[in-house]
Amino acid sequence: MSYLIQLFIVLLLTKIGSHLSNILKFPSVIGELLVGIVAGPAVLHLLSPTTFIHYFSELGVIILMFIAGLEGNLEMLIKYWKPSLIVAVLGVIVPTGSAALLCSLFFGFSWETSLFIGLVLSATSVSITVQVLREMGRMDSKEGAMILGAAVADDILCVILLGLSISFIGSRGTTGLDLIGLIGPKVLFFVIAFVLGKWFVPRFLEIFSKLSASENETTAALILCFGFAAIAVLMDMSDVLGAYFAGLAISETKFKEKLSLKIEPIGYAVFIPVFFVSIGLSISFKGMQNDILFIVLLIIIAILGKQIGCGFGAKLFGLTWNEANIVGAGMVSRGEMALVVANVALNAGVIDASHYTAMIVVTVITTLIAPVILKIYIQRTNTDIIYEND
């Protein structure tokens, strides 16, 4: 009975929270996070991080990353592969490296903790960026195309680094031969994922589409999602990495549009809200006052790391400084991927609850600030164009 009450509370409150967030012009995910904080142990004690919530949220994050892959666009990544890749790489290296050095040298964290905190800041969410670009008529601009292309590469880089980092936890003191044993399965996973994605996935979907049963393609997609996730775990990689590549493989088939319409309601109606709420349930405000300096410094690094790294990368390909700054600002927003990395780090015991809360705060604040910065740079560029025309 208790799990039914928990699910009832989560689904009811997340929709109310999302509605209020959208009215206030905030991302809906912020409302779902706040539901977990307010309804959880931190405030009202209506919900708690139970075993049911844990497993439900695990399914939620797997489906979330599967949808992210399903909505991927390999064609765009290939078309803008060079500038997108440079922008994405610098956008990962600068904030990750800066945060890791800050945490290790200034705050004295272990290298595992420092690395994961850096990875949280490496992730980009362009859902909010796309909204701003549409409102200001910049979706079809070269900056818009570069941002979208870089976001695809950024997601792939972040997911790969997450999987590698998880598998290397606890591997201190390994020899060269041990490292080969650690890296080997990961290389094998990418080979298997490529082979299955290229030749097996399309045929598997074709076969299932001809079966005399209900929701054949949808079931086939979920089989691939969980199957790829299981293979990733067997290869010592993160399950979200497998789910992401399963979605990416399906995105190259004729079933992409149909399955997007089928899978998204399943994920966003039930499983994914539980995942976001579960993040809020893990937050505790005890001792947070001791992390104010830590939070402020990470917010600065989170914003400047993407702005400088991605902006400089865009500038290398002939954009003006204002246009390059649009690209940088468009990559500042953090979202689902940052929350996934933070959640994985907490579950792996790499960061404690206090610093986990700090990372959620950093993610939320940068997500709120990013659209403002982006609008400022777009307005500056539009003003420059007007002056040039005059």
Coordinates of C-alpha atoms in Angstrom, one line a residue:
M1 CA 0.0 0.0 0.0
S2 CA 2.8 2.4 0.9
Y3 CA 4.4 2.3 -2.6
L4 CA 1.0 3.2 -4.2
I5 CA 0.8 6.2 -1.9
Q6 CA 4.4 7.2 -2.7
L7 CA 3.7 7.0 -6.5
F8 CA 0.4 8.9 -6.1
I9 CA 2.2 11.8 -4.2
V10 CA 5.1 11.9 -6.7
L11 CA 3.0 12.0 -9.8
L12 CA 0.5 14.5 -8.4
L13 CA 3.1 16.9 -7.0
T14 CA 5.5 16.7 -10.0
K15 CA 2.8 17.9 -12.4
I16 CA 1.8 20.7 -10.1
G17 CA 5.5 21.6 -9.7
S18 CA 6.1 21.5 -13.4
H19 CA 3.1 23.7 -14.1
L20 CA 4.2 26.3 -11.6
S21 CA 7.7 26.3 -13.0
N22 CA 6.5 26.8 -16.6
I23 CA 4.2 29.7 -15.4
L24 CA 7.2 31.3 -13.8
K25 CA 9.3 30.7 -17.0
F26 CA 11.6 28.2 -15.4
P27 CA 12.4 24.7 -16.7
S28 CA 9.9 22.1 -15.6
V29 CA 12.7 19.9 -14.2
I30 CA 13.3 22.6 -11.5
G31 CA 9.7 22.2 -10.3
E32 CA 10.2 18.4 -10.1
L33 CA 13.5 18.8 -8.1
L34 CA 11.8 21.2 -5.7
V35 CA 9.0 18.7 -5.1
G36 CA 11.6 16.2 -4.0
I37 CA 13.2 18.7 -1.7
V38 CA 9.9 20.1 -0.2
A39 CA 8.1 16.8 0.1
G40 CA 11.2 14.9 1.3
P41 CA 13.1 14.6 4.5
A42 CA 14.5 18.1 4.1
V43 CA 11.1 19.8 4.7
L44 CA 7.7 18.1 4.9
H45 CA 8.7 14.4 5.3
L46 CA 5.9 13.2 3.0
L47 CA 8.3 11.1 1.0
S48 CA 11.5 9.2 1.8
P49 CA 14.2 7.5 -0.3
T50 CA 12.7 4.0 -0.1
T51 CA 13.8 0.8 -2.1
F52 CA 10.7 1.3 -4.4
I53 CA 11.7 4.9 -5.2
H54 CA 15.3 3.8 -5.8
Y55 CA 14.5 1.1 -8.4
F56 CA 11.8 3.2 -10.0
S57 CA 14.2 6.1 -10.4
E58 CA 16.9 3.7 -11.8
L59 CA 14.5 2.8 -14.5
G60 CA 13.7 6.5 -15.0
V61 CA 17.3 7.5 -15.6
I62 CA 17.8 4.7 -18.0
I63 CA 14.7 5.6 -20.0
L64 CA 15.7 9.3 -19.8
M65 CA 19.1 8.6 -21.4
F66 CA 17.5 6.3 -23.9
I67 CA 15.2 9.2 -25.0
A68 CA 18.2 11.5 -25.2
G69 CA 19.8 9.1 -27.7
L70 CA 16.6 8.6 -29.5
E71 CA 16.3 12.4 -30.1
G72 CA 20.0 12.5 -31.2
N73 CA 20.9 13.7 -34.7
L74 CA 24.0 11.9 -36.1
E75 CA 23.5 13.7 -39.4
M76 CA 23.9 17.1 -37.7
L77 CA 26.9 15.9 -35.8
I78 CA 28.6 14.7 -39.0
K79 CA 27.8 18.0 -40.9
Y80 CA 29.3 20.2 -38.2
W81 CA 31.6 17.6 -36.8
K82 CA 34.8 19.7 -36.7
P83 CA 33.6 22.9 -35.0
S84 CA 31.1 21.0 -32.9
L85 CA 33.7 18.6 -31.7
I86 CA 36.2 21.3 -30.8
V87 CA 33.5 23.4 -29.0
A88 CA 32.3 20.3 -27.1
V89 CA 35.8 19.1 -26.2
L90 CA 36.9 22.5 -24.9
G91 CA 33.5 22.9 -23.2
V92 CA 34.3 19.6 -21.3
I93 CA 38.0 20.1 -20.6
V94 CA 37.9 23.7 -19.3
P95 CA 35.1 23.4 -16.6
T96 CA 36.0 19.8 -15.7
G97 CA 39.7 20.5 -15.3
S98 CA 39.1 23.8 -13.5
A99 CA 36.7 22.3 -11.0
A100 CA 38.8 19.2 -10.5
L101 CA 41.9 21.3 -9.7
L102 CA 39.9 23.7 -7.4
C103 CA 38.4 20.7 -5.5
S104 CA 41.7 18.8 -5.2
L105 CA 44.1 21.7 -4.5
F106 CA 42.0 24.2 -2.7
F107 CA 39.4 22.0 -0.9
G108 CA 41.6 18.9 -0.5
F109 CA 39.1 16.4 -2.1
S110 CA 40.3 13.0 -3.4
W111 CA 40.9 12.7 -7.1
E112 CA 37.8 10.6 -7.5
T113 CA 35.6 13.2 -5.9
S114 CA 37.3 16.1 -7.7
L115 CA 36.8 14.3 -11.1
F116 CA 33.1 13.6 -10.6
I117 CA 32.4 17.2 -9.5
G118 CA 34.2 18.3 -12.6
L119 CA 32.1 15.9 -14.7
V120 CA 28.9 17.4 -13.3
L121 CA 30.0 20.8 -14.6
S122 CA 30.9 19.3 -18.0
A123 CA 27.4 18.3 -19.0
T124 CA 25.2 20.6 -21.1
S125 CA 21.4 20.7 -21.6
V126 CA 20.2 22.6 -24.6
S127 CA 16.5 22.3 -24.1
I128 CA 16.3 25.8 -22.6
T129 CA 18.8 27.1 -25.2
V130 CA 16.6 25.9 -28.0
Q131 CA 13.7 27.7 -26.5
V132 CA 15.6 31.0 -26.4
L133 CA 17.0 30.6 -29.9
R134 CA 13.5 30.0 -31.3
E135 CA 12.1 33.0 -29.5
M136 CA 14.8 35.3 -30.9
G137 CA 14.9 33.8 -34.4
R138 CA 18.4 32.3 -34.2
M139 CA 17.6 28.6 -34.6
D140 CA 18.7 28.6 -38.3
S141 CA 21.9 30.7 -37.6
K142 CA 25.4 29.2 -37.8
E143 CA 25.6 29.7 -34.0
G144 CA 22.4 27.8 -33.5
A145 CA 23.6 25.0 -35.7
M146 CA 27.0 24.9 -33.9
I147 CA 25.3 24.8 -30.5
L148 CA 23.1 21.9 -31.5
G149 CA 25.9 20.0 -33.1
A150 CA 28.2 20.6 -30.1
A151 CA 25.4 19.5 -27.7
V152 CA 25.3 16.1 -29.4
A153 CA 29.1 15.7 -29.1
D154 CA 29.0 17.0 -25.5
D155 CA 26.4 14.4 -24.5
I156 CA 28.4 11.6 -26.0
L157 CA 31.7 12.8 -24.4
C158 CA 30.0 13.2 -21.0
V159 CA 28.3 9.8 -21.1
I160 CA 31.5 8.1 -22.2
L161 CA 33.6 9.9 -19.5
L162 CA 30.9 9.0 -16.9
G163 CA 31.0 5.3 -17.8
L164 CA 34.8 5.2 -17.8
S165 CA 35.0 7.1 -14.5
I166 CA 32.6 4.7 -12.8
S167 CA 34.5 1.7 -13.9
F168 CA 37.9 3.1 -12.8
I169 CA 36.7 3.7 -9.2
G170 CA 38.7 1.6 -6.8
S171 CA 41.4 0.9 -9.4
R172 CA 44.3 2.7 -7.6
G173 CA 47.6 1.0 -7.8
T174 CA 46.9 -0.9 -11.0
T175 CA 49.8 -1.9 -13.2
G176 CA 50.0 -1.4 -17.0
L177 CA 48.7 -4.9 -17.6
D178 CA 45.8 -4.2 -15.2
L179 CA 45.0 -1.1 -17.1
I180 CA 44.8 -3.1 -20.3
G181 CA 42.3 -5.4 -18.5
L182 CA 40.3 -2.4 -17.4
I183 CA 40.3 -0.6 -20.8
G184 CA 39.8 -3.8 -22.9
P185 CA 36.1 -4.4 -22.0
K186 CA 35.3 -0.8 -22.6
V187 CA 36.7 -0.8 -26.1
L188 CA 34.9 -4.1 -26.7
F189 CA 31.6 -2.4 -25.6
F190 CA 32.0 0.3 -28.2
V191 CA 32.7 -2.3 -30.9
I192 CA 29.6 -4.3 -29.8
A193 CA 27.4 -1.2 -29.6
F194 CA 28.5 -0.1 -33.1
V195 CA 28.0 -3.5 -34.7
L196 CA 24.6 -4.0 -33.0
G197 CA 23.5 -0.5 -33.7
K198 CA 24.5 -0.7 -37.4
W199 CA 23.2 -4.1 -38.4
F200 CA 21.2 -5.7 -35.6
V201 CA 18.9 -2.9 -34.3
P202 CA 17.2 -2.0 -37.7
R203 CA 16.5 -5.7 -38.4
F204 CA 15.3 -6.4 -34.9
L205 CA 12.8 -3.5 -35.2
E206 CA 11.7 -4.7 -38.6
I207 CA 11.0 -8.2 -37.3
F208 CA 9.1 -7.0 -34.3
S209 CA 7.0 -4.6 -36.5
K210 CA 5.6 -7.6 -38.3
L211 CA 4.5 -9.5 -35.3
S212 CA 0.8 -10.0 -34.6
A213 CA 0.7 -8.3 -31.2
S214 CA 0.1 -4.9 -29.7
E215 CA 2.7 -2.1 -29.4
N216 CA 5.4 -4.3 -31.2
E217 CA 7.8 -1.5 -32.0
T218 CA 7.5 0.1 -28.6
T219 CA 8.3 -3.2 -26.8
A220 CA 11.2 -3.8 -29.2
A221 CA 12.6 -0.4 -28.4
L222 CA 12.4 -1.0 -24.6
I223 CA 14.0 -4.5 -25.1
L224 CA 16.9 -2.8 -26.9
C225 CA 17.1 0.0 -24.3
F226 CA 17.4 -2.5 -21.4
G227 CA 19.5 -5.0 -23.4
F228 CA 22.1 -2.4 -24.3
A229 CA 22.1 -1.1 -20.7
A230 CA 22.7 -4.7 -19.5
I231 CA 25.6 -5.2 -22.0
A232 CA 27.1 -2.0 -20.8
V233 CA 27.1 -3.2 -17.2
L234 CA 28.6 -6.5 -18.2
M235 CA 31.4 -4.6 -19.9
D236 CA 32.0 -2.6 -16.7
M237 CA 30.4 0.5 -18.1
S238 CA 27.4 2.6 -16.9
D239 CA 23.9 1.4 -17.8
V240 CA 23.0 4.9 -18.9
L241 CA 25.7 4.7 -21.5
G242 CA 24.2 1.5 -23.0
A243 CA 20.7 3.0 -23.0
Y244 CA 22.0 6.2 -24.7
F245 CA 23.7 4.2 -27.6
A246 CA 20.5 2.1 -28.0
G247 CA 18.5 5.3 -28.5
L248 CA 21.2 6.7 -30.8
A249 CA 21.1 3.5 -32.9
I250 CA 17.3 3.7 -33.2
S251 CA 17.5 7.4 -34.2
E252 CA 19.1 6.3 -37.5
T253 CA 16.1 4.1 -38.4
K254 CA 12.7 4.8 -40.0
F255 CA 11.1 4.0 -36.6
K256 CA 12.6 7.1 -34.9
E257 CA 9.6 9.4 -35.0
K258 CA 7.0 6.8 -34.2
L259 CA 9.0 5.5 -31.2
S260 CA 9.7 9.0 -29.9
L261 CA 6.0 9.6 -29.6
K262 CA 5.6 6.2 -27.9
I263 CA 8.5 6.2 -25.5
E264 CA 8.4 9.8 -24.2
P265 CA 4.9 9.4 -22.7
I266 CA 6.0 6.3 -20.9
G267 CA 9.1 7.9 -19.5
Y268 CA 7.9 11.4 -18.7
A269 CA 4.5 10.3 -17.4
V270 CA 5.8 7.9 -14.8
F271 CA 9.4 6.9 -14.5
I272 CA 11.4 10.1 -15.1
P273 CA 9.5 12.3 -12.6
V274 CA 10.3 9.7 -9.9
F275 CA 14.0 10.0 -10.9
F276 CA 14.0 13.8 -10.5
V277 CA 12.1 13.6 -7.2
S278 CA 14.5 11.0 -5.9
I279 CA 17.3 13.5 -6.4
G280 CA 15.5 16.0 -4.3
L281 CA 14.8 13.4 -1.6
S282 CA 18.6 12.9 -1.1
I283 CA 19.1 16.6 -0.3
S284 CA 19.8 17.7 3.2
F285 CA 20.3 21.3 4.3
K286 CA 22.4 20.2 7.3
G287 CA 25.8 21.8 7.2
M288 CA 25.1 23.5 3.9
Q289 CA 26.1 26.8 5.3
N290 CA 29.6 25.5 5.5
D291 CA 29.7 25.0 1.7
I292 CA 28.7 28.6 0.6
L293 CA 32.2 29.4 -0.7
F294 CA 32.3 26.0 -2.4
I295 CA 29.0 26.6 -4.2
V296 CA 29.8 30.2 -5.2
L297 CA 33.2 29.2 -6.7
L298 CA 31.7 26.2 -8.6
I299 CA 28.9 28.5 -10.0
I300 CA 31.6 30.8 -11.3
I301 CA 33.6 27.9 -12.8
A302 CA 30.4 26.4 -14.3
I303 CA 29.5 29.6 -16.1
L304 CA 33.0 30.8 -17.2
G305 CA 34.2 27.3 -18.0
K306 CA 31.6 26.8 -20.7
Q307 CA 31.5 30.4 -21.8
I308 CA 35.3 30.6 -22.3
G309 CA 35.9 27.0 -23.5
C310 CA 33.0 26.8 -26.0
G311 CA 33.3 30.5 -27.0
F312 CA 37.0 30.2 -27.8
G313 CA 36.3 26.9 -29.7
A314 CA 33.7 28.7 -31.8
K315 CA 35.9 31.7 -32.4
L316 CA 38.5 29.4 -34.1
F317 CA 36.1 28.8 -36.9
G318 CA 35.6 32.4 -38.1
L319 CA 32.8 33.6 -35.8
T320 CA 32.8 37.1 -34.4
W321 CA 33.3 37.5 -30.7
N322 CA 29.6 38.2 -30.1
E323 CA 28.6 35.1 -32.2
A324 CA 31.2 33.0 -30.4
N325 CA 29.8 34.2 -27.1
I326 CA 26.4 33.1 -28.2
V327 CA 27.7 29.6 -28.7
G328 CA 29.4 29.8 -25.3
A329 CA 26.3 31.0 -23.5
G330 CA 24.2 28.4 -25.3
M331 CA 26.3 25.7 -23.7
V332 CA 26.2 27.0 -20.2
S333 CA 22.8 25.5 -19.2
R334 CA 23.0 22.4 -17.1
G335 CA 20.2 19.9 -16.8
E336 CA 19.4 16.2 -16.9
M337 CA 22.9 15.0 -17.6
A338 CA 24.4 17.0 -14.8
L339 CA 21.8 15.5 -12.4
V340 CA 22.6 12.0 -13.7
V341 CA 26.3 12.4 -13.1
A342 CA 25.7 13.8 -9.6
N343 CA 23.3 11.0 -8.8
V344 CA 25.7 8.3 -10.1
A345 CA 28.5 9.9 -8.0
L346 CA 26.3 9.8 -4.8
N347 CA 25.3 6.2 -5.4
A348 CA 28.9 5.2 -5.9
G349 CA 29.9 6.9 -2.6
V350 CA 32.3 9.3 -4.4
I351 CA 30.6 12.4 -3.0
D352 CA 28.6 12.8 0.3
A353 CA 25.1 14.2 0.7
S354 CA 26.3 17.7 1.6
H355 CA 28.4 18.1 -1.5
Y356 CA 25.7 16.4 -3.6
T357 CA 23.3 19.1 -2.4
A358 CA 25.8 21.7 -3.4
M359 CA 26.1 20.2 -6.9
I360 CA 22.3 20.3 -7.3
V361 CA 22.2 23.9 -6.2
V362 CA 25.0 24.7 -8.7
T363 CA 23.1 22.9 -11.5
V364 CA 19.8 24.7 -10.8
I365 CA 21.4 28.2 -10.5
T366 CA 23.4 27.8 -13.8
T367 CA 20.2 26.6 -15.5
L368 CA 18.4 29.7 -14.4
I369 CA 21.3 32.1 -15.4
A370 CA 22.1 30.6 -18.8
P371 CA 19.0 31.9 -20.7
V372 CA 19.7 35.5 -19.4
I373 CA 23.3 35.4 -20.6
L374 CA 22.3 34.0 -24.0
K375 CA 19.6 36.7 -24.5
I376 CA 22.2 39.4 -23.7
Y377 CA 24.7 38.2 -26.3
I378 CA 22.0 37.6 -29.0
Q379 CA 20.7 41.2 -28.4
R380 CA 24.3 42.5 -28.7
T381 CA 24.7 40.6 -32.0
N382 CA 21.4 41.9 -33.3
T383 CA 22.4 45.4 -32.4
D384 CA 25.7 45.0 -34.2
I385 CA 23.9 43.8 -37.4
I386 CA 21.6 46.8 -37.3
Y387 CA 24.6 49.2 -37.0
E388 CA 26.4 47.4 -39.9
N389 CA 23.2 47.8 -42.1
D390 CA 23.0 51.5 -41.3

